[in-house]
Amino acid sequence: MKQDLLGLKELSADQIIHILDTAASMKELVKSQNKKAPHLQGKTVVNLFYENSTRTRLSFELAAKYMSANAANITASGSSVAKGETLIDTAETINAMGTDILVMRHSMSGAPHLLAPLVSASVVNAGDGMNEHPTQALLDMLTIKEHKGHIEGLKVAIIGDVYHSRVVRSNIYGLTKLGAEVSVGGPSTLMPMGIDKLGVKVYNTVHEAIMDADIVMGLRIQMERQKKGLFPSTREYFRFFGIDEQRLRLAKPDALVMHPGPVNRGVELSTSVIDGDRSVITDQVTSGVAVRMAVMYMLSRGGF
Ligand code: CP
């Protein structure tokens, strides 16, 4: 039976570790001079993106090509969705062309969960509304594991627009399953009710959340999902919640700085922090290709 990757909520710690171990070896290939492996030869991967993306879409495409798959992209604006076709009809059409893996980003939480039982292709959630972005959290965990050697026992502070973030939800599921201590910080207007029930500490100041952290992860302020009045201005947001060098000193001296991208420079993180020697943001991008290779390869072999 085919398997999907819809979220980290559904995966066990052992399954997550298995994906990270596979991705670690894939990363060697990404960094090598010969980026061609036969793992997905004869398979077809289609990226169906209803929202903008740079790194997720391109990394799925490159991951598929590095493993010799046939890879194609389709966006809502360039498809028959623009003529009124439904999501389900579009997915069934793509499925009927011999698609083996359907990678999907959609603004509606639960969209990939809706399609997964209706198509024979394995569905990979590349971000659904405010719900989950599982491959982002997997690439974050791979990056942490490579730099710190382990995840268990680490203090991870995630700062920013927690309310709208699918990245934070997937990271909370994944990191807590692997034994990290997660705290979230941000304006109370951007903090969802009940987030503490996911096993995280909740703070409304950056300095409390960041204190003694091993990992400091900024979250993007999601302008496209904001209702008016959740914070006064981006300048004011940076003043109270932005991560600059002074605030970073509250974390451990060897703390890593992370961000899923795209970064709003001078809003979530200062430019000196983004480009500083503790930043692993560029390495996160490389891990992203490796994780997506691992996920698609494992799905093509029956799952995790
Ligand atoms: N982190 C992330 O999902 O980035 P994109 O929106 O560029 O894919």
PDB file of C-alpha atoms and ligand atoms in Angstrom:
ATOM      1  CA  MET A   1       0.000   0.000   0.000  1.00  0.00           C
ATOM      2  CA  LYS A   2       1.275   3.502  -0.819  1.00  0.00           C
ATOM      3  CA  GLN A   3       2.317   5.835   1.992  1.00  0.00           C
ATOM      4  CA  ASP A   4       2.140   9.622   2.247  1.00  0.00           C
ATOM      5  CA  LEU A   5       3.965  12.254   4.284  1.00  0.00           C
ATOM      6  CA  LEU A   6       1.264  14.569   5.588  1.00  0.00           C
ATOM      7  CA  GLY A   7       2.783  15.690   8.881  1.00  0.00           C
ATOM      8  CA  LEU A   8       5.175  14.854  11.703  1.00  0.00           C
ATOM      9  CA  LYS A   9       2.244  14.472  14.077  1.00  0.00           C
ATOM     10  CA  GLU A  10       1.649  11.042  12.526  1.00  0.00           C
ATOM     11  CA  LEU A  11       5.304   9.842  12.590  1.00  0.00           C
ATOM     12  CA  SER A  12       7.066   8.041  15.454  1.00  0.00           C
ATOM     13  CA  ALA A  13      10.490   9.031  16.800  1.00  0.00           C
ATOM     14  CA  ASP A  14      11.988   5.937  15.131  1.00  0.00           C
ATOM     15  CA  GLN A  15      10.530   6.887  11.753  1.00  0.00           C
ATOM     16  CA  ILE A  16      11.890  10.443  12.067  1.00  0.00           C
ATOM     17  CA  ILE A  17      15.352   9.133  12.987  1.00  0.00           C
ATOM     18  CA  HIS A  18      15.251   6.748  10.018  1.00  0.00           C
ATOM     19  CA  ILE A  19      14.480   9.672   7.652  1.00  0.00           C
ATOM     20  CA  LEU A  20      17.258  11.819   9.179  1.00  0.00           C
ATOM     21  CA  ASP A  21      19.807   9.001   8.856  1.00  0.00           C
ATOM     22  CA  THR A  22      18.856   8.465   5.202  1.00  0.00           C
ATOM     23  CA  ALA A  23      18.987  12.227   4.552  1.00  0.00           C
ATOM     24  CA  ALA A  24      22.477  12.466   6.080  1.00  0.00           C
ATOM     25  CA  SER A  25      23.827  10.123   3.412  1.00  0.00           C
ATOM     26  CA  MET A  26      21.833  11.922   0.695  1.00  0.00           C
ATOM     27  CA  LYS A  27      23.495  15.180   1.751  1.00  0.00           C
ATOM     28  CA  GLU A  28      26.879  13.759   0.745  1.00  0.00           C
ATOM     29  CA  LEU A  29      25.511  13.363  -2.776  1.00  0.00           C
ATOM     30  CA  VAL A  30      24.109  16.915  -2.792  1.00  0.00           C
ATOM     31  CA  LYS A  31      27.565  18.251  -1.878  1.00  0.00           C
ATOM     32  CA  SER A  32      29.416  16.010  -4.348  1.00  0.00           C
ATOM     33  CA  GLN A  33      30.500  16.830  -7.890  1.00  0.00           C
ATOM     34  CA  ASN A  34      28.331  14.068  -9.371  1.00  0.00           C
ATOM     35  CA  LYS A  35      24.734  14.733  -8.356  1.00  0.00           C
ATOM     36  CA  LYS A  36      23.131  11.789 -10.083  1.00  0.00           C
ATOM     37  CA  ALA A  37      21.845   8.620  -8.431  1.00  0.00           C
ATOM     38  CA  PRO A  38      19.428   6.006  -9.804  1.00  0.00           C
ATOM     39  CA  HIS A  39      17.139   5.858  -6.724  1.00  0.00           C
ATOM     40  CA  LEU A  40      14.017   7.217  -8.501  1.00  0.00           C
ATOM     41  CA  GLN A  41      14.768   6.117 -12.040  1.00  0.00           C
ATOM     42  CA  GLY A  42      11.506   5.584 -13.917  1.00  0.00           C
ATOM     43  CA  LYS A  43       9.428   7.442 -11.305  1.00  0.00           C
ATOM     44  CA  THR A  44       7.521  10.685 -11.861  1.00  0.00           C
ATOM     45  CA  VAL A  45       7.330  13.520  -9.326  1.00  0.00           C
ATOM     46  CA  VAL A  46       4.900  16.424  -9.778  1.00  0.00           C
ATOM     47  CA  ASN A  47       5.067  19.595  -7.687  1.00  0.00           C
ATOM     48  CA  LEU A  48       1.589  21.136  -7.346  1.00  0.00           C
ATOM     49  CA  PHE A  49       2.006  24.544  -5.699  1.00  0.00           C
ATOM     50  CA  TYR A  50      -0.961  26.793  -4.917  1.00  0.00           C
ATOM     51  CA  GLU A  51       1.245  29.219  -2.938  1.00  0.00           C
ATOM     52  CA  ASN A  52       4.522  30.945  -3.714  1.00  0.00           C
ATOM     53  CA  SER A  53       7.751  29.149  -2.923  1.00  0.00           C
ATOM     54  CA  THR A  54      11.432  29.380  -3.762  1.00  0.00           C
ATOM     55  CA  ARG A  55      13.301  26.850  -1.652  1.00  0.00           C
ATOM     56  CA  THR A  56      10.683  24.145  -1.083  1.00  0.00           C
ATOM     57  CA  ARG A  57       9.598  23.861  -4.705  1.00  0.00           C
ATOM     58  CA  LEU A  58      13.091  24.058  -6.176  1.00  0.00           C
ATOM     59  CA  SER A  59      14.542  21.638  -3.655  1.00  0.00           C
ATOM     60  CA  PHE A  60      11.838  19.027  -4.366  1.00  0.00           C
ATOM     61  CA  GLU A  61      12.506  19.448  -8.083  1.00  0.00           C
ATOM     62  CA  LEU A  62      16.284  19.179  -7.710  1.00  0.00           C
ATOM     63  CA  ALA A  63      15.941  16.275  -5.275  1.00  0.00           C
ATOM     64  CA  ALA A  64      13.837  14.397  -7.838  1.00  0.00           C
ATOM     65  CA  LYS A  65      16.300  15.170 -10.655  1.00  0.00           C
ATOM     66  CA  TYR A  66      19.367  14.223  -8.570  1.00  0.00           C
ATOM     67  CA  MET A  67      17.705  10.797  -8.170  1.00  0.00           C
ATOM     68  CA  SER A  68      16.929  10.473 -11.910  1.00  0.00           C
ATOM     69  CA  ALA A  69      13.135  10.930 -11.632  1.00  0.00           C
ATOM     70  CA  ASN A  70      10.954  12.687 -14.194  1.00  0.00           C
ATOM     71  CA  ALA A  71      10.069  15.979 -12.488  1.00  0.00           C
ATOM     72  CA  ALA A  72       7.415  18.536 -13.401  1.00  0.00           C
ATOM     73  CA  ASN A  73       6.001  21.664 -11.758  1.00  0.00           C
ATOM     74  CA  ILE A  74       2.553  23.178 -11.884  1.00  0.00           C
ATOM     75  CA  THR A  75       1.316  26.340 -10.190  1.00  0.00           C
ATOM     76  CA  ALA A  76      -2.261  27.466  -9.590  1.00  0.00           C
ATOM     77  CA  SER A  77      -1.902  30.557 -11.790  1.00  0.00           C
ATOM     78  CA  GLY A  78      -0.561  28.555 -14.750  1.00  0.00           C
ATOM     79  CA  SER A  79      -3.035  25.677 -14.523  1.00  0.00           C
ATOM     80  CA  SER A  80      -6.706  24.994 -15.209  1.00  0.00           C
ATOM     81  CA  VAL A  81      -7.365  25.909 -11.565  1.00  0.00           C
ATOM     82  CA  ALA A  82      -7.454  29.446 -12.979  1.00  0.00           C
ATOM     83  CA  LYS A  83     -10.372  28.285 -15.187  1.00  0.00           C
ATOM     84  CA  GLY A  84     -12.342  26.986 -12.222  1.00  0.00           C
ATOM     85  CA  GLU A  85     -11.222  23.348 -11.947  1.00  0.00           C
ATOM     86  CA  THR A  86     -11.500  21.951  -8.416  1.00  0.00           C
ATOM     87  CA  LEU A  87      -8.549  20.830  -6.341  1.00  0.00           C
ATOM     88  CA  ILE A  88      -9.722  17.211  -6.434  1.00  0.00           C
ATOM     89  CA  ASP A  89     -10.218  17.200 -10.225  1.00  0.00           C
ATOM     90  CA  THR A  90      -6.774  18.762 -10.727  1.00  0.00           C
ATOM     91  CA  ALA A  91      -5.127  16.164  -8.483  1.00  0.00           C
ATOM     92  CA  GLU A  92      -6.935  13.269 -10.190  1.00  0.00           C
ATOM     93  CA  THR A  93      -5.829  14.617 -13.587  1.00  0.00           C
ATOM     94  CA  ILE A  94      -2.182  14.779 -12.491  1.00  0.00           C
ATOM     95  CA  ASN A  95      -2.499  11.322 -10.942  1.00  0.00           C
ATOM     96  CA  ALA A  96      -3.846   9.867 -14.205  1.00  0.00           C
ATOM     97  CA  MET A  97      -0.651  10.874 -16.042  1.00  0.00           C
ATOM     98  CA  GLY A  98       1.382   8.246 -14.197  1.00  0.00           C
ATOM     99  CA  THR A  99       2.497  10.365 -11.262  1.00  0.00           C
ATOM    100  CA  ASP A 100       4.166   8.405  -8.472  1.00  0.00           C
ATOM    101  CA  ILE A 101       4.774  11.253  -5.996  1.00  0.00           C
ATOM    102  CA  LEU A 102       2.558  14.337  -5.741  1.00  0.00           C
ATOM    103  CA  VAL A 103       4.169  17.171  -3.753  1.00  0.00           C
ATOM    104  CA  MET A 104       1.637  19.751  -2.726  1.00  0.00           C
ATOM    105  CA  ARG A 105       1.532  23.206  -1.162  1.00  0.00           C
ATOM    106  CA  HIS A 106      -1.828  24.801  -0.426  1.00  0.00           C
ATOM    107  CA  SER A 107      -3.141  27.707   1.644  1.00  0.00           C
ATOM    108  CA  MET A 108      -5.865  25.504   3.123  1.00  0.00           C
ATOM    109  CA  SER A 109      -4.948  23.447   6.184  1.00  0.00           C
ATOM    110  CA  GLY A 110      -5.787  19.798   5.470  1.00  0.00           C
ATOM    111  CA  ALA A 111      -5.704  20.054   1.642  1.00  0.00           C
ATOM    112  CA  PRO A 112      -3.129  17.227   1.229  1.00  0.00           C
ATOM    113  CA  HIS A 113      -5.043  15.097   3.747  1.00  0.00           C
ATOM    114  CA  LEU A 114      -8.127  15.523   1.539  1.00  0.00           C
ATOM    115  CA  LEU A 115      -6.313  14.356  -1.598  1.00  0.00           C
ATOM    116  CA  ALA A 116      -4.180  11.549  -0.194  1.00  0.00           C
ATOM    117  CA  PRO A 117      -6.930   8.883  -0.039  1.00  0.00           C
ATOM    118  CA  LEU A 118      -8.208   9.842  -3.520  1.00  0.00           C
ATOM    119  CA  VAL A 119      -5.011   9.349  -5.553  1.00  0.00           C
ATOM    120  CA  SER A 120      -2.671   6.395  -6.094  1.00  0.00           C
ATOM    121  CA  ALA A 121       0.412   8.683  -5.944  1.00  0.00           C
ATOM    122  CA  SER A 122       2.160   9.217  -2.612  1.00  0.00           C
ATOM    123  CA  VAL A 123       1.229  12.699  -1.406  1.00  0.00           C
ATOM    124  CA  VAL A 124       3.884  14.849   0.285  1.00  0.00           C
ATOM    125  CA  ASN A 125       2.737  17.885   2.209  1.00  0.00           C
ATOM    126  CA  ALA A 126       4.955  20.840   1.232  1.00  0.00           C
ATOM    127  CA  GLY A 127       3.057  23.180   3.580  1.00  0.00           C
ATOM    128  CA  ASP A 128      -0.697  23.306   4.211  1.00  0.00           C
ATOM    129  CA  GLY A 129      -2.072  26.587   5.521  1.00  0.00           C
ATOM    130  CA  MET A 130      -1.307  27.011   9.209  1.00  0.00           C
ATOM    131  CA  ASN A 131      -1.068  23.279   9.885  1.00  0.00           C
ATOM    132  CA  GLU A 132       2.246  21.546   9.036  1.00  0.00           C
ATOM    133  CA  HIS A 133       5.367  21.760   6.876  1.00  0.00           C
ATOM    134  CA  PRO A 134       6.943  18.388   7.672  1.00  0.00           C
ATOM    135  CA  THR A 135       9.954  18.461   5.338  1.00  0.00           C
ATOM    136  CA  GLN A 136      10.935  21.902   6.713  1.00  0.00           C
ATOM    137  CA  ALA A 137      11.055  20.520  10.267  1.00  0.00           C
ATOM    138  CA  LEU A 138      12.971  17.445   9.068  1.00  0.00           C
ATOM    139  CA  LEU A 139      15.594  19.650   7.393  1.00  0.00           C
ATOM    140  CA  ASP A 140      15.799  21.777  10.538  1.00  0.00           C
ATOM    141  CA  MET A 141      16.363  18.635  12.627  1.00  0.00           C
ATOM    142  CA  LEU A 142      18.982  17.293  10.206  1.00  0.00           C
ATOM    143  CA  THR A 143      20.852  20.619  10.407  1.00  0.00           C
ATOM    144  CA  ILE A 144      20.701  20.631  14.220  1.00  0.00           C
ATOM    145  CA  LYS A 145      21.849  17.005  14.448  1.00  0.00           C
ATOM    146  CA  GLU A 146      24.797  17.629  12.140  1.00  0.00           C
ATOM    147  CA  HIS A 147      25.986  20.718  14.036  1.00  0.00           C
ATOM    148  CA  LYS A 148      25.263  19.559  17.599  1.00  0.00           C
ATOM    149  CA  GLY A 149      25.668  15.782  17.207  1.00  0.00           C
ATOM    150  CA  HIS A 150      22.302  15.087  18.873  1.00  0.00           C
ATOM    151  CA  ILE A 151      18.844  16.556  19.461  1.00  0.00           C
ATOM    152  CA  GLU A 152      17.828  15.029  22.796  1.00  0.00           C
ATOM    153  CA  GLY A 153      18.226  17.483  25.686  1.00  0.00           C
ATOM    154  CA  LEU A 154      18.793  20.574  23.537  1.00  0.00           C
ATOM    155  CA  LYS A 155      16.946  23.782  24.377  1.00  0.00           C
ATOM    156  CA  VAL A 156      15.293  25.129  21.221  1.00  0.00           C
ATOM    157  CA  ALA A 157      13.779  28.639  21.266  1.00  0.00           C
ATOM    158  CA  ILE A 158      11.403  29.423  18.380  1.00  0.00           C
ATOM    159  CA  ILE A 159      10.590  33.130  18.116  1.00  0.00           C
ATOM    160  CA  GLY A 160       8.062  35.013  15.999  1.00  0.00           C
ATOM    161  CA  ASP A 161       4.679  34.563  14.365  1.00  0.00           C
ATOM    162  CA  VAL A 162       3.782  31.290  16.066  1.00  0.00           C
ATOM    163  CA  TYR A 163       0.068  31.702  15.324  1.00  0.00           C
ATOM    164  CA  HIS A 164       0.348  31.491  11.533  1.00  0.00           C
ATOM    165  CA  SER A 165       3.328  29.143  11.380  1.00  0.00           C
ATOM    166  CA  ARG A 166       3.117  25.617   9.971  1.00  0.00           C
ATOM    167  CA  VAL A 167       6.897  25.400  10.455  1.00  0.00           C
ATOM    168  CA  VAL A 168       6.578  25.761  14.219  1.00  0.00           C
ATOM    169  CA  ARG A 169       3.903  23.059  14.500  1.00  0.00           C
ATOM    170  CA  SER A 170       5.954  20.489  12.581  1.00  0.00           C
ATOM    171  CA  ASN A 171       9.070  21.415  14.565  1.00  0.00           C
ATOM    172  CA  ILE A 172       7.238  21.053  17.862  1.00  0.00           C
ATOM    173  CA  TYR A 173       5.991  17.562  16.925  1.00  0.00           C
ATOM    174  CA  GLY A 174       9.386  16.463  15.637  1.00  0.00           C
ATOM    175  CA  LEU A 175      11.707  18.043  18.187  1.00  0.00           C
ATOM    176  CA  THR A 176       9.687  16.982  21.252  1.00  0.00           C
ATOM    177  CA  LYS A 177       9.471  13.397  19.921  1.00  0.00           C
ATOM    178  CA  LEU A 178      13.276  13.381  19.717  1.00  0.00           C
ATOM    179  CA  GLY A 179      13.621  14.712  23.287  1.00  0.00           C
ATOM    180  CA  ALA A 180      14.372  18.426  22.788  1.00  0.00           C
ATOM    181  CA  GLU A 181      13.006  21.066  25.166  1.00  0.00           C
ATOM    182  CA  VAL A 182      11.101  23.577  23.029  1.00  0.00           C
ATOM    183  CA  SER A 183      10.079  27.101  24.017  1.00  0.00           C
ATOM    184  CA  VAL A 184       8.123  29.534  21.859  1.00  0.00           C
ATOM    185  CA  GLY A 185       8.206  33.319  22.142  1.00  0.00           C
ATOM    186  CA  GLY A 186       6.433  36.185  20.428  1.00  0.00           C
ATOM    187  CA  PRO A 187       3.701  38.786  20.789  1.00  0.00           C
ATOM    188  CA  SER A 188       0.628  37.454  22.615  1.00  0.00           C
ATOM    189  CA  THR A 189      -1.454  38.447  19.554  1.00  0.00           C
ATOM    190  CA  LEU A 190       0.620  35.992  17.468  1.00  0.00           C
ATOM    191  CA  MET A 191       0.491  33.146  20.008  1.00  0.00           C
ATOM    192  CA  PRO A 192      -2.268  30.572  19.458  1.00  0.00           C
ATOM    193  CA  MET A 193      -4.429  29.492  22.392  1.00  0.00           C
ATOM    194  CA  GLY A 194      -3.519  26.037  23.689  1.00  0.00           C
ATOM    195  CA  ILE A 195      -0.022  25.863  22.136  1.00  0.00           C
ATOM    196  CA  ASP A 196       1.301  24.858  25.598  1.00  0.00           C
ATOM    197  CA  LYS A 197      -0.724  21.625  25.280  1.00  0.00           C
ATOM    198  CA  LEU A 198       1.798  20.531  22.618  1.00  0.00           C
ATOM    199  CA  GLY A 199       4.438  20.255  25.362  1.00  0.00           C
ATOM    200  CA  VAL A 200       6.243  23.585  24.886  1.00  0.00           C
ATOM    201  CA  LYS A 201       7.005  26.506  27.202  1.00  0.00           C
ATOM    202  CA  VAL A 202       5.324  29.732  26.109  1.00  0.00           C
ATOM    203  CA  TYR A 203       6.816  33.220  26.618  1.00  0.00           C
ATOM    204  CA  ASN A 204       5.706  36.679  25.572  1.00  0.00           C
ATOM    205  CA  THR A 205       9.208  38.139  25.739  1.00  0.00           C
ATOM    206  CA  VAL A 206      12.172  37.149  23.620  1.00  0.00           C
ATOM    207  CA  HIS A 207      14.671  37.294  26.458  1.00  0.00           C
ATOM    208  CA  GLU A 208      12.786  34.686  28.526  1.00  0.00           C
ATOM    209  CA  ALA A 209      12.380  32.336  25.561  1.00  0.00           C
ATOM    210  CA  ILE A 210      15.963  32.684  24.353  1.00  0.00           C
ATOM    211  CA  MET A 211      17.743  32.362  27.739  1.00  0.00           C
ATOM    212  CA  ASP A 212      20.389  29.563  27.626  1.00  0.00           C
ATOM    213  CA  ALA A 213      19.041  28.226  24.328  1.00  0.00           C
ATOM    214  CA  ASP A 214      21.166  25.904  22.189  1.00  0.00           C
ATOM    215  CA  ILE A 215      19.149  26.775  19.102  1.00  0.00           C
ATOM    216  CA  VAL A 216      17.511  30.128  18.281  1.00  0.00           C
ATOM    217  CA  MET A 217      15.036  29.815  15.407  1.00  0.00           C
ATOM    218  CA  GLY A 218      13.320  32.894  13.986  1.00  0.00           C
ATOM    219  CA  LEU A 219       9.960  32.544  12.259  1.00  0.00           C
ATOM    220  CA  ARG A 220       8.834  34.669   9.360  1.00  0.00           C
ATOM    221  CA  ILE A 221       6.204  37.310   9.989  1.00  0.00           C
ATOM    222  CA  GLN A 222       3.580  36.073   7.550  1.00  0.00           C
ATOM    223  CA  MET A 223       2.343  39.295   6.005  1.00  0.00           C
ATOM    224  CA  GLU A 224       0.042  37.391   3.619  1.00  0.00           C
ATOM    225  CA  ARG A 225      -1.849  35.770   6.504  1.00  0.00           C
ATOM    226  CA  GLN A 226      -2.009  38.745   8.912  1.00  0.00           C
ATOM    227  CA  LYS A 227      -5.234  40.386   9.880  1.00  0.00           C
ATOM    228  CA  LYS A 228      -4.780  44.051  10.700  1.00  0.00           C
ATOM    229  CA  GLY A 229      -3.762  45.047  14.202  1.00  0.00           C
ATOM    230  CA  LEU A 230      -1.804  42.006  15.422  1.00  0.00           C
ATOM    231  CA  PHE A 231       1.286  44.205  15.828  1.00  0.00           C
ATOM    232  CA  PRO A 232       1.720  47.921  15.149  1.00  0.00           C
ATOM    233  CA  SER A 233       4.510  47.870  12.523  1.00  0.00           C
ATOM    234  CA  THR A 234       7.488  45.801  11.404  1.00  0.00           C
ATOM    235  CA  ARG A 235       9.792  48.408  12.951  1.00  0.00           C
ATOM    236  CA  GLU A 236       8.063  48.027  16.302  1.00  0.00           C
ATOM    237  CA  TYR A 237       8.068  44.226  15.946  1.00  0.00           C
ATOM    238  CA  PHE A 238      11.861  44.257  15.515  1.00  0.00           C
ATOM    239  CA  ARG A 239      12.294  46.552  18.493  1.00  0.00           C
ATOM    240  CA  PHE A 240      10.477  44.186  20.841  1.00  0.00           C
ATOM    241  CA  PHE A 241      10.851  40.740  19.267  1.00  0.00           C
ATOM    242  CA  GLY A 242      13.615  40.910  16.647  1.00  0.00           C
ATOM    243  CA  ILE A 243      16.752  38.863  17.281  1.00  0.00           C
ATOM    244  CA  ASP A 244      19.821  41.075  17.248  1.00  0.00           C
ATOM    245  CA  GLU A 245      23.323  40.491  18.615  1.00  0.00           C
ATOM    246  CA  GLN A 246      22.434  41.840  22.038  1.00  0.00           C
ATOM    247  CA  ARG A 247      19.484  39.451  22.467  1.00  0.00           C
ATOM    248  CA  LEU A 248      21.497  36.573  21.031  1.00  0.00           C
ATOM    249  CA  ARG A 249      23.991  36.960  23.904  1.00  0.00           C
ATOM    250  CA  LEU A 250      21.291  35.562  26.219  1.00  0.00           C
ATOM    251  CA  ALA A 251      21.504  32.208  24.434  1.00  0.00           C
ATOM    252  CA  LYS A 252      24.422  29.793  24.934  1.00  0.00           C
ATOM    253  CA  PRO A 253      27.708  31.068  23.427  1.00  0.00           C
ATOM    254  CA  ASP A 254      27.647  28.286  20.814  1.00  0.00           C
ATOM    255  CA  ALA A 255      23.941  28.621  20.007  1.00  0.00           C
ATOM    256  CA  LEU A 256      22.949  28.136  16.380  1.00  0.00           C
ATOM    257  CA  VAL A 257      20.785  30.710  14.584  1.00  0.00           C
ATOM    258  CA  MET A 258      18.185  29.272  12.222  1.00  0.00           C
ATOM    259  CA  HIS A 259      15.339  30.542  10.052  1.00  0.00           C
ATOM    260  CA  PRO A 260      13.176  28.614   7.559  1.00  0.00           C
ATOM    261  CA  GLY A 261      13.285  31.467   5.045  1.00  0.00           C
ATOM    262  CA  PRO A 262      12.394  33.614   3.328  1.00  0.00           C
ATOM    263  CA  VAL A 263      13.787  36.053   5.918  1.00  0.00           C
ATOM    264  CA  ASN A 264      12.517  39.600   6.301  1.00  0.00           C
ATOM    265  CA  ARG A 265      15.888  41.229   7.066  1.00  0.00           C
ATOM    266  CA  GLY A 266      15.719  43.644   9.976  1.00  0.00           C
ATOM    267  CA  VAL A 267      12.319  42.308  11.087  1.00  0.00           C
ATOM    268  CA  GLU A 268      12.749  38.780  12.473  1.00  0.00           C
ATOM    269  CA  LEU A 269      16.563  38.846  12.563  1.00  0.00           C
ATOM    270  CA  SER A 270      19.115  41.634  12.197  1.00  0.00           C
ATOM    271  CA  THR A 271      21.358  41.467   9.139  1.00  0.00           C
ATOM    272  CA  SER A 272      24.433  40.930  11.342  1.00  0.00           C
ATOM    273  CA  VAL A 273      22.770  37.888  12.954  1.00  0.00           C
ATOM    274  CA  ILE A 274      21.620  36.458   9.597  1.00  0.00           C
ATOM    275  CA  ASP A 275      25.133  36.774   8.164  1.00  0.00           C
ATOM    276  CA  GLY A 276      26.963  36.053  11.429  1.00  0.00           C
ATOM    277  CA  ASP A 277      29.115  33.041  12.247  1.00  0.00           C
ATOM    278  CA  ARG A 278      26.400  31.333  14.283  1.00  0.00           C
ATOM    279  CA  SER A 279      23.925  31.347  11.419  1.00  0.00           C
ATOM    280  CA  VAL A 280      23.280  28.003   9.702  1.00  0.00           C
ATOM    281  CA  ILE A 281      20.517  29.324   7.447  1.00  0.00           C
ATOM    282  CA  THR A 282      22.365  28.463   4.222  1.00  0.00           C
ATOM    283  CA  ASP A 283      23.116  24.969   5.482  1.00  0.00           C
ATOM    284  CA  GLN A 284      19.399  24.515   6.208  1.00  0.00           C
ATOM    285  CA  VAL A 285      18.781  25.027   2.489  1.00  0.00           C
ATOM    286  CA  THR A 286      21.297  22.290   1.567  1.00  0.00           C
ATOM    287  CA  SER A 287      19.726  19.967   4.164  1.00  0.00           C
ATOM    288  CA  GLY A 288      16.383  20.656   2.486  1.00  0.00           C
ATOM    289  CA  VAL A 289      17.438  18.978  -0.749  1.00  0.00           C
ATOM    290  CA  ALA A 290      18.828  15.980   1.161  1.00  0.00           C
ATOM    291  CA  VAL A 291      15.705  15.545   3.302  1.00  0.00           C
ATOM    292  CA  ARG A 292      13.429  15.712   0.268  1.00  0.00           C
ATOM    293  CA  MET A 293      15.585  13.131  -1.500  1.00  0.00           C
ATOM    294  CA  ALA A 294      15.305  10.841   1.527  1.00  0.00           C
ATOM    295  CA  VAL A 295      11.545  11.288   1.874  1.00  0.00           C
ATOM    296  CA  MET A 296      10.806  10.626  -1.799  1.00  0.00           C
ATOM    297  CA  TYR A 297      13.198   7.665  -1.973  1.00  0.00           C
ATOM    298  CA  MET A 298      11.681   6.081   1.133  1.00  0.00           C
ATOM    299  CA  LEU A 299       8.117   6.645  -0.107  1.00  0.00           C
ATOM    300  CA  SER A 300       9.025   4.991  -3.415  1.00  0.00           C
ATOM    301  CA  ARG A 301      10.224   1.957  -1.426  1.00  0.00           C
ATOM    302  CA  GLY A 302       7.005   1.656   0.610  1.00  0.00           C
ATOM    303  CA  GLY A 303       7.437   4.225   3.384  1.00  0.00           C
ATOM    304  CA  PHE A 304       9.260   5.026   6.557  1.00  0.00           C
TER     305      PHE A 304
HETATM  306  N1   CP B   1      10.797  27.656   4.095  1.00  0.00           N
HETATM  307  C1   CP B   1       9.961  27.663   3.018  1.00  0.00           C
HETATM  308  O1   CP B   1       8.960  26.938   2.956  1.00  0.00           O
HETATM  309  O2   CP B   1      10.352  28.520   2.020  1.00  0.00           O
HETATM  310  P1   CP B   1       9.610  28.727   0.605  1.00  0.00           P
HETATM  311  O3   CP B   1       8.284  29.391   0.911  1.00  0.00           O
HETATM  312  O4   CP B   1      10.541  29.573  -0.215  1.00  0.00           O
HETATM  313  O5   CP B   1       9.387  27.376   0.014  1.00  0.00           O
END
